[in-house]
Structures are given as structure tokens and as C-alpha cells.
GROMACS .gro file of C-alpha atoms in nm:
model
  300
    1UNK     CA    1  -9.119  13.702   5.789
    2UNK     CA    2  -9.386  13.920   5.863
    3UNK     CA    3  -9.667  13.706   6.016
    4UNK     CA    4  -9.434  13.388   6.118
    5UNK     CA    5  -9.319  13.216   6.381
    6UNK     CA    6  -9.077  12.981   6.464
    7UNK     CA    7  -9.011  12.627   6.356
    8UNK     CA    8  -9.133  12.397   6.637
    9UNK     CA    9  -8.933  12.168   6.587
   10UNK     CA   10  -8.575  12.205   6.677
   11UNK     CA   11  -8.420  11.859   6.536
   12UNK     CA   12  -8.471  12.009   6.171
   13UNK     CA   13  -8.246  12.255   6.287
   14UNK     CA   14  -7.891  12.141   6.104
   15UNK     CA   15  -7.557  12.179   6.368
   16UNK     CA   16  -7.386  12.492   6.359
   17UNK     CA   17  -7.026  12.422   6.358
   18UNK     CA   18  -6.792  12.703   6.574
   19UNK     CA   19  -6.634  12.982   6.350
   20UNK     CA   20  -6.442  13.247   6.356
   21UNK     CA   21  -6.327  13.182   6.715
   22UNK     CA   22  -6.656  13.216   6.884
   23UNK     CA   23  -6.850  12.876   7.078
   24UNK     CA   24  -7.096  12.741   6.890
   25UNK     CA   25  -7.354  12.825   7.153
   26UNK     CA   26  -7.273  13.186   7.120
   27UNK     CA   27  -7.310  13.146   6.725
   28UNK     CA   28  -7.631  12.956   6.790
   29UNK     CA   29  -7.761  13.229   6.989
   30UNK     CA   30  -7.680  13.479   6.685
   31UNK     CA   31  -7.866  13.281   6.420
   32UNK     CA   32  -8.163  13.262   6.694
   33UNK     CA   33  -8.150  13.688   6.697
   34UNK     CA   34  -8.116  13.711   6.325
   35UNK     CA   35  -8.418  13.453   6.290
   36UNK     CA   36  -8.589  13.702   6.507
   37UNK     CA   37  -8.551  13.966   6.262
   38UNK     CA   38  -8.633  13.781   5.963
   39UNK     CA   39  -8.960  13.723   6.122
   40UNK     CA   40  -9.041  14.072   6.210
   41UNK     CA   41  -8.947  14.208   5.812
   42UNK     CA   42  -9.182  14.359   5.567
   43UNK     CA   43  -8.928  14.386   5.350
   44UNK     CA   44  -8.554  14.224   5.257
   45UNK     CA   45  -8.286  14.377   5.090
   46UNK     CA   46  -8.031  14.171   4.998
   47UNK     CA   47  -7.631  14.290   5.013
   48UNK     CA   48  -7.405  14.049   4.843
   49UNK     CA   49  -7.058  14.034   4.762
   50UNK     CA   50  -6.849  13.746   4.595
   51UNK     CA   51  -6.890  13.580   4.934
   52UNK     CA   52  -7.236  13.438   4.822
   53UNK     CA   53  -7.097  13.219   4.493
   54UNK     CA   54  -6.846  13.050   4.715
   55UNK     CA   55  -7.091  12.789   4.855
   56UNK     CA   56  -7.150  12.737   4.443
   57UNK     CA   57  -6.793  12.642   4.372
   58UNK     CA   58  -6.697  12.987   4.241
   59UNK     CA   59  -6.349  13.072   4.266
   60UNK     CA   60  -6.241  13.408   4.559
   61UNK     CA   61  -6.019  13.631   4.461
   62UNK     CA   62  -5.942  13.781   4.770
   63UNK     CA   63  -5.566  13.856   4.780
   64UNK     CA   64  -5.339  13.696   4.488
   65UNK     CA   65  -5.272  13.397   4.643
   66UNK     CA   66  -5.624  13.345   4.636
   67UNK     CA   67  -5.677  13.469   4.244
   68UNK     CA   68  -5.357  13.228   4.159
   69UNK     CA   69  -5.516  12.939   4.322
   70UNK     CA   70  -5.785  12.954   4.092
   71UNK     CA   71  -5.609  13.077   3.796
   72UNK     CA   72  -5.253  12.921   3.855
   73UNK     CA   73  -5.146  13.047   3.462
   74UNK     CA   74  -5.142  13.351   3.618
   75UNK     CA   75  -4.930  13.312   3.891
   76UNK     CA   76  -4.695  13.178   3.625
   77UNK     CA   77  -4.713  13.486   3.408
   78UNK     CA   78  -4.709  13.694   3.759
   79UNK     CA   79  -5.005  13.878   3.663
   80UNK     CA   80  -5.255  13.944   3.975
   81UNK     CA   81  -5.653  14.003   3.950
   82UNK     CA   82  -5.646  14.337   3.960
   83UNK     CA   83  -5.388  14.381   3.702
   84UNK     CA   84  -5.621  14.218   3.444
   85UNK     CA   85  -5.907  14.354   3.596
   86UNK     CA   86  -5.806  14.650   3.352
   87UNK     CA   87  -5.971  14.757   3.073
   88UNK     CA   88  -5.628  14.918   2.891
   89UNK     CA   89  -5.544  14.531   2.805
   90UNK     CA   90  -5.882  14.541   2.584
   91UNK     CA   91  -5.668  14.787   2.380
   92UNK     CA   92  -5.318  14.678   2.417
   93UNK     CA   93  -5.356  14.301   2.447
   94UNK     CA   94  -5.732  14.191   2.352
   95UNK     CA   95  -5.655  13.847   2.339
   96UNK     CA   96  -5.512  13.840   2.697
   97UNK     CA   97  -5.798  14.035   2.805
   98UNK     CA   98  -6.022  13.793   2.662
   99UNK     CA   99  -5.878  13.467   2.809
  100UNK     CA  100  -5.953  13.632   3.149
  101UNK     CA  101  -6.318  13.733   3.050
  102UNK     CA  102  -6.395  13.477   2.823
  103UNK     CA  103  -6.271  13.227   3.091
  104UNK     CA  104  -6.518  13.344   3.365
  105UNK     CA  105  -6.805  13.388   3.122
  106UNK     CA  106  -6.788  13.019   3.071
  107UNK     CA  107  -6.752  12.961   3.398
  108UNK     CA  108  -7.008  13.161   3.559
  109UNK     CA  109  -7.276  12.991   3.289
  110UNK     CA  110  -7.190  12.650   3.378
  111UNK     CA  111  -7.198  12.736   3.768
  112UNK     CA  112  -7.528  12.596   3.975
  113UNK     CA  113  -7.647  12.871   4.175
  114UNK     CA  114  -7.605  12.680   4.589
  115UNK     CA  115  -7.976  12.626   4.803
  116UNK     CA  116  -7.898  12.940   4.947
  117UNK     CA  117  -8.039  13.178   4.642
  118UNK     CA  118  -8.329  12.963   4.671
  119UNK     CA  119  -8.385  13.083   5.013
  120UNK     CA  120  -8.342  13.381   4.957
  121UNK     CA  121  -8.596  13.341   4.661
  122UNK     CA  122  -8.894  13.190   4.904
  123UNK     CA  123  -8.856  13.476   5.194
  124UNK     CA  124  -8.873  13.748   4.948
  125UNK     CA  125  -9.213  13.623   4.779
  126UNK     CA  126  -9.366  13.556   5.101
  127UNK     CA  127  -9.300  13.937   5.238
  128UNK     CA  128  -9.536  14.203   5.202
  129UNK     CA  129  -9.282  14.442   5.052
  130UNK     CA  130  -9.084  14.208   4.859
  131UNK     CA  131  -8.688  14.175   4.830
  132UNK     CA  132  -8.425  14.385   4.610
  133UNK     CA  133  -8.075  14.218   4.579
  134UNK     CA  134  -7.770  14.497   4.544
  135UNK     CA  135  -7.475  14.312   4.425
  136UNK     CA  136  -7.099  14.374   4.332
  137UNK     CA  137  -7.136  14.052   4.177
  138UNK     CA  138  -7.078  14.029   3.808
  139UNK     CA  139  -7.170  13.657   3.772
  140UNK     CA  140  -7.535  13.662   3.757
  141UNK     CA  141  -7.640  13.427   4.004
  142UNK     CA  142  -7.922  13.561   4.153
  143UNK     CA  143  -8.074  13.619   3.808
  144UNK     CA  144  -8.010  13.235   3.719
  145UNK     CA  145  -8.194  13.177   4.067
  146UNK     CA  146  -8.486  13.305   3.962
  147UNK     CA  147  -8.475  13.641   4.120
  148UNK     CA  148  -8.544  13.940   3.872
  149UNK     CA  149  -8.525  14.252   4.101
  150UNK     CA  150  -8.122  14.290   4.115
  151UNK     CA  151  -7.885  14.588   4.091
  152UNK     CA  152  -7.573  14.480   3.968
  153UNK     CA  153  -7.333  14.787   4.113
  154UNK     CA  154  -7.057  14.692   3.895
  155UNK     CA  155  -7.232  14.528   3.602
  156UNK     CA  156  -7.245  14.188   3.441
  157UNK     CA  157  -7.008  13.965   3.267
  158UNK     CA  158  -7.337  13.850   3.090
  159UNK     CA  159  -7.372  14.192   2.907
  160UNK     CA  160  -7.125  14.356   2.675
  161UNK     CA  161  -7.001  14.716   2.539
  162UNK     CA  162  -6.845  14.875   2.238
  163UNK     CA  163  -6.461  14.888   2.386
  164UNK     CA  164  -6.472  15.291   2.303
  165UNK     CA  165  -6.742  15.298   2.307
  166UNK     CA  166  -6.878  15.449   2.032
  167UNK     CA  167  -7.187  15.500   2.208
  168UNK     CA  168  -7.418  15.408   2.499
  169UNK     CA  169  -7.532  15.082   2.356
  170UNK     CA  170  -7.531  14.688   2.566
  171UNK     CA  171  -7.594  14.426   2.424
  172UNK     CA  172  -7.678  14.061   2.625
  173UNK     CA  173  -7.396  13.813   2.567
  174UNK     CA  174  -7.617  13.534   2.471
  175UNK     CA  175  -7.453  13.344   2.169
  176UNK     CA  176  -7.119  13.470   2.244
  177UNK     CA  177  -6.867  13.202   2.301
  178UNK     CA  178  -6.468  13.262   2.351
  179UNK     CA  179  -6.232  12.998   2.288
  180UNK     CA  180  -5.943  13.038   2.578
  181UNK     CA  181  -5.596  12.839   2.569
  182UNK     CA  182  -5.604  12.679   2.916
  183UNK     CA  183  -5.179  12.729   2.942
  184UNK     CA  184  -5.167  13.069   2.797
  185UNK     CA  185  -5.482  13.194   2.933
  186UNK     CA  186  -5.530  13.377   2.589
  187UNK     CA  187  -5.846  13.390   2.379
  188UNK     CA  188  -5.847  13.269   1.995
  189UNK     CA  189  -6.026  13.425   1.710
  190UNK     CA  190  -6.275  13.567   1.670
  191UNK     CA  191  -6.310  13.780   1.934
  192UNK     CA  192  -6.660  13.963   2.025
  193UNK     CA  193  -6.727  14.279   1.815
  194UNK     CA  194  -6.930  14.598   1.866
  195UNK     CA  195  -7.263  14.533   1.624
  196UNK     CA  196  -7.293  14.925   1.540
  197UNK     CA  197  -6.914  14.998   1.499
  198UNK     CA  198  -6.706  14.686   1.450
  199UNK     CA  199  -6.432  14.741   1.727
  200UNK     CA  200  -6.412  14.486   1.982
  201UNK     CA  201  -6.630  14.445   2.229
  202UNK     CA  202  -6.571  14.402   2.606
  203UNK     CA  203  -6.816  14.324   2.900
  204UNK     CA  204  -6.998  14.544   3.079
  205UNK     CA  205  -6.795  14.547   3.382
  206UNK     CA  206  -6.663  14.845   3.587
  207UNK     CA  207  -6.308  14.772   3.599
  208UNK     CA  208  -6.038  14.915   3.793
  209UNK     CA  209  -5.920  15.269   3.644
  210UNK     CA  210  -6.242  15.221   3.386
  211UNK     CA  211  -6.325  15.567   3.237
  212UNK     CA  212  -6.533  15.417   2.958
  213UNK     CA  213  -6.751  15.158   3.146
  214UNK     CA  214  -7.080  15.199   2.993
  215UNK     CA  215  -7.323  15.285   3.357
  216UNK     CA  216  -7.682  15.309   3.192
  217UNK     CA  217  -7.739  14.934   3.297
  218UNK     CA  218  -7.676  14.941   3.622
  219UNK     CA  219  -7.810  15.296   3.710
  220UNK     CA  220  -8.129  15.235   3.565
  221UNK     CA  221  -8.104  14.901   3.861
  222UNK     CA  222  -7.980  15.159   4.100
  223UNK     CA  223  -8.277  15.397   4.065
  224UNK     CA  224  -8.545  15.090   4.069
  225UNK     CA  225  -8.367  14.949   4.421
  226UNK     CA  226  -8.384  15.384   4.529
  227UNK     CA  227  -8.747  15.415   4.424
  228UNK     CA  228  -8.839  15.033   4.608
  229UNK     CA  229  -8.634  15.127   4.933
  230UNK     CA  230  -8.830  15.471   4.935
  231UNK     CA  231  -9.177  15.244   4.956
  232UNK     CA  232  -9.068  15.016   5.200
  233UNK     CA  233  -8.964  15.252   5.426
  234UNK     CA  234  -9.201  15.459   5.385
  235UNK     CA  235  -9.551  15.546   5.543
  236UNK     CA  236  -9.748  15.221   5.532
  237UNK     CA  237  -9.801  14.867   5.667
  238UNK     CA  238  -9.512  14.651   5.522
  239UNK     CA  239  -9.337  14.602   5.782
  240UNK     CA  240  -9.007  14.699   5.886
  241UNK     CA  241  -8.711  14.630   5.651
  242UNK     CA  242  -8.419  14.372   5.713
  243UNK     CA  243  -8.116  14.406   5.536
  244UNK     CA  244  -7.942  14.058   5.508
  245UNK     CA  245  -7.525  14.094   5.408
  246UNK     CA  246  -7.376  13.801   5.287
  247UNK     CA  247  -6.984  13.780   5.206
  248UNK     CA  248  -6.927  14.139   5.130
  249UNK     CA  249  -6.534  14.196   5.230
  250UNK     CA  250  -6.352  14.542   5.334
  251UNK     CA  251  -6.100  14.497   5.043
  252UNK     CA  252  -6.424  14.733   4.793
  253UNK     CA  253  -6.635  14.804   5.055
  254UNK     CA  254  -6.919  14.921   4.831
  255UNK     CA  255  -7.165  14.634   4.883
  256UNK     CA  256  -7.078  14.690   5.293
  257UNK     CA  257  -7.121  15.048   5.330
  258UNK     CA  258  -7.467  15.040   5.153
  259UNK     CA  259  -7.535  14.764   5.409
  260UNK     CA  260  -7.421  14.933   5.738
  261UNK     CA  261  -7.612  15.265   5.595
  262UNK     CA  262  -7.954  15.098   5.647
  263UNK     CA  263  -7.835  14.921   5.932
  264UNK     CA  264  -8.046  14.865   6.247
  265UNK     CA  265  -8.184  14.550   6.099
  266UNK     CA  266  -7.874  14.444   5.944
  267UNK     CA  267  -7.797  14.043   5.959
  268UNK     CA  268  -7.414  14.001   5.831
  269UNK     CA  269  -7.306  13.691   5.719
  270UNK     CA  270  -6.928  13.696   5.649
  271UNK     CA  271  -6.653  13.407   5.781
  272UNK     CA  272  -6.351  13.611   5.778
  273UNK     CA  273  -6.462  13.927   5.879
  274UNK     CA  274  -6.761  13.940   6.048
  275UNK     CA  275  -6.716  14.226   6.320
  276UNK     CA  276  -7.009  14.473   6.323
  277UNK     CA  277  -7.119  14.821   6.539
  278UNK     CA  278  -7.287  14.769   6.863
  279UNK     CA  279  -7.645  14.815   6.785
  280UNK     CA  280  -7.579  14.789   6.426
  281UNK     CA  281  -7.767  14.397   6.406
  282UNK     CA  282  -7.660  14.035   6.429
  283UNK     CA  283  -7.316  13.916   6.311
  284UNK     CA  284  -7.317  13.570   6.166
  285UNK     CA  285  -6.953  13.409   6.109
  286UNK     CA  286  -7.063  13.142   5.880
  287UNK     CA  287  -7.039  13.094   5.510
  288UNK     CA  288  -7.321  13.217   5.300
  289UNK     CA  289  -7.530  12.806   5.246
  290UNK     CA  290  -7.449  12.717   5.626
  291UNK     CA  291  -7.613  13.023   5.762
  292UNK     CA  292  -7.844  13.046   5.531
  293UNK     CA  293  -8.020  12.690   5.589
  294UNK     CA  294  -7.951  12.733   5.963
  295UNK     CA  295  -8.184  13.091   5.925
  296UNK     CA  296  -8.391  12.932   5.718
  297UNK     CA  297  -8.441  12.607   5.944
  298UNK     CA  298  -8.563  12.853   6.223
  299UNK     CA  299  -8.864  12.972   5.987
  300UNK     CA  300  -9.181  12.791   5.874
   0.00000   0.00000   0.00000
């Protein structure tokens, strides 16, 4: 960070095991570079995809065989992530949209965020200019870690919407608890309701095909990150900023194109696909906890 050094001594460092078909030398030598540029920053914006919750037990859906591994009712029924991931069922067939929904909410409040978030946590409050996460992530995480300044780019699971809607109104979904039928994968009654209108409710996700996803949330996140970014990288003495990408996949490559278009400074941290521009910054091929106690055993 801006202002440090090094860690002296090298047997806190933990081993760095090889990945992604490159020595572990050569990955060594990465974390060393991206080290490097953590200590330079002023500022750190954070870029994370569903990569980041792995390390916390959170299921990936990458592909269906990876969605049926952690839903295997699904793979019975044949149904794939992104057909749920639709919000006609919310119409059609609430209570299967619900089991889905309902399923994760519980899940993602009973999930631990990993030491990682914590990291992240401690560089941002020691930096001059602060850290902004920008997140596809719908599970809330980062906000459970402690960390306040987030824009969730496709909303939160912990946030709901009139299913119309019948107007611009979220609501948090504190209180709200859905009863799902582990076999079926359905939700019981009753099911969350709109407080001004009485229809059912859904989260505040953006959902594939979603032309009724509620945006004021998240653009209101979007223009606090714009405004931040402007003042970091702006005329002044914070220091330069380091963008730090951490399992953000090609599959919706909205969380890695807003990376790579502030790259120069970029740090990516992604197992499977970790390839990045000449020039661009320092490719790390680790999962999001490894790398990020290796990075953070090379700073004071």
C-alpha cells in the first residue's frame, strides 16, 4: 500500500502450490509483481465475480454440470441455472421460482465470508483513497465482511421487488424466510408479497431476459463507485489506483471488462482462466483465499 514495504521475513510467506500449468517459481514470481503493485496503490478497486465465495463453500455454477452438482434436484428435473435464472417462472410457477431463490437466500445467510474479504477489508482502510468493490455477486459477502462501499451490478438476493412491479419500490429481505422442499426444490406457503400492492414479490436480481428488474439500487452504487473512481484518479496525491480481479469468468464478462478497462494496474486472480494482455498487469492462477494470503503475506 502506499507507504509500505515488504515483509522481511520470508518464512511467513505460506507455499504456493503450481496451477494452471505454470512452475511454482514462475507463480511465485507473479505474486512478488502483484505485491509490488499493491504497495505502490493509493487506491483499490475491487472486481469480483462468483469466483471470490468459492473459498467460502459457496456453490459455482459455471456450466450445468457444475449448477447440478450443487443442486442435484435439478439435474433430475433437467432444469439448468440459467433456465431458472428467469424471472417468467415468478409468474408461471412462483413456487418453483421460489425453491431456487428461497434456497440460496438461506444459503448465502448462513455462509462465513473466507479470510480473504478480511484482507481485502485491512488494505482498503489503510490506503489513502480507500477501496470500492464492483460485484456481479448477488450474495452479499462483502457487505457481511464488513465492507460498506459495494456496487452490486446485478443486485442482491438480500433485497426484494414487487414482481410487476407496480412501482420502483425495494425493500431489504430481513424477516423473510422461505420454506423449500429439499426433493422438489419448491417453496411452501406463504410466499413473499409486495407491501404496497400485494402481488408476490421476487428479489432484486437482474435475471436473464429481465425487463422488469427494478435498477434504482444498484445505479445509485454505480454512480457512487463513478463519482469515487473520478477522485482517485484524479489530480491529487492518492496514489495511483490498483484494480485487484478475483474469479470473474468469460461466461458474463461484465465484472472482467470493467476490470481490463482500468487496466495497467490490474492484478487478476482467476484458476481456470487466468490469461491476460501483455502490459495489461499480473496474472495470478490461484483461487481467490490462496492468493490472497500469499499477497497479503508479502505486506506488513
Amino acid at each position: 500500500m502506499a507507504g509500505m514495504t515488504h515483509a522481511s521475513q520470508a518464512g511467513r510467506r505460506p507455499p504456493v502450490t503450481a496451477s494452471a500449468g505454470r512452475p511454482a517459481a514462475t507463480v511465485e514470481a507473479a505474486l512478488d509483481a502483484a505485491a509490488a503493485l499493491l504497495a505502490g496503490a493509493g487506491a483499490l478497486l475491487v472486481c469480483a465475480g462468483a469466483g471470490m465465495g468459492v473459498d467460502s463453500g459457496l456453490p459455482d455454477f459455471r456450466g450445468d454440470a457444475g449448477f447440478w452438482r450443487a443442486y442435484p434436484p435439478y439435474e433430475r428435473l433437467g432444469l439448468s441455472f440459467v433456465e431458472l435464472a428467469d424471472p417468467v417462472h415468478f409468474r408461471d410457477d412462483p413456487t418453483l421460482a421460489w425453491g431456487f431463490y428461497g434456497h440460496r437466500l438461506g444459503l448465502y445467510r448462513a455462509t462465513r465470508p473466507h479470510e480473504g474479504f478480511a484482507v481485502l477489508r485491512r488494505w482498503g482502510a489503510r490506503l489513502p483513497g480507500g477501496m470500492y468493490v464492483f460485484t456481479s455477486n448477488v450474495d452479499g459477502q462483502f457487505q457481511r465482511a464488513g465492507i460498506d462501499a459495494v456496487a452490486e451490478v446485478h443486485g442482491s438476493i438480500h433485497h426484494l421487488q414487487c414482481v410487476g412491479p407496480c412501482g420502483g419500490e425495494i425493500w431489504p429481505a430481513d424477516g423473510v424466510e422461505v420454506d423449500v422442499d429439499p426433493e422438489t426444490m419448491r417453496a411452501g406457503e406463504p410466499l413473499p408479497r409486495c407491501p404496497s400492492c400485494g402481488d408476490l414479490a421476487r428479489p432484486n436480481i437482474l435475471m436473464f431476459g429481465d425487463g422488469s428488474w427494478v435498477s434504482e439500487r444498484t445505479d445509485a452504487a454505480l454512480r457512487t463507485c463513478e463519482s469515487w473512481l473520478d477522485e482517485v484518479t484524479g489530480p491529487g496525491d492518492a496514489g495511483p489506483l490498483v484494480v485487484v480481479e478475483i474469479g470473474a469468468g468469460t461466461a458474463v464478462p461484465t465484472v472482467r471488462r470493467t476490470a481490463e478497462s482500468l487496466a495497467g494496474r490490474l492484478i487478476r486472480i482467476n484458476p481456470a482462466q487466468p490469461e491476460i494482455r501483455p502490459g495489461a498487469g499480473v496474472s495470478l492462477p490461484l483461487a481467490a483465499l490462496p492468493a490472497l494470503t500469499a499477497l497479503a503475506a508479502r505486506l506488513p
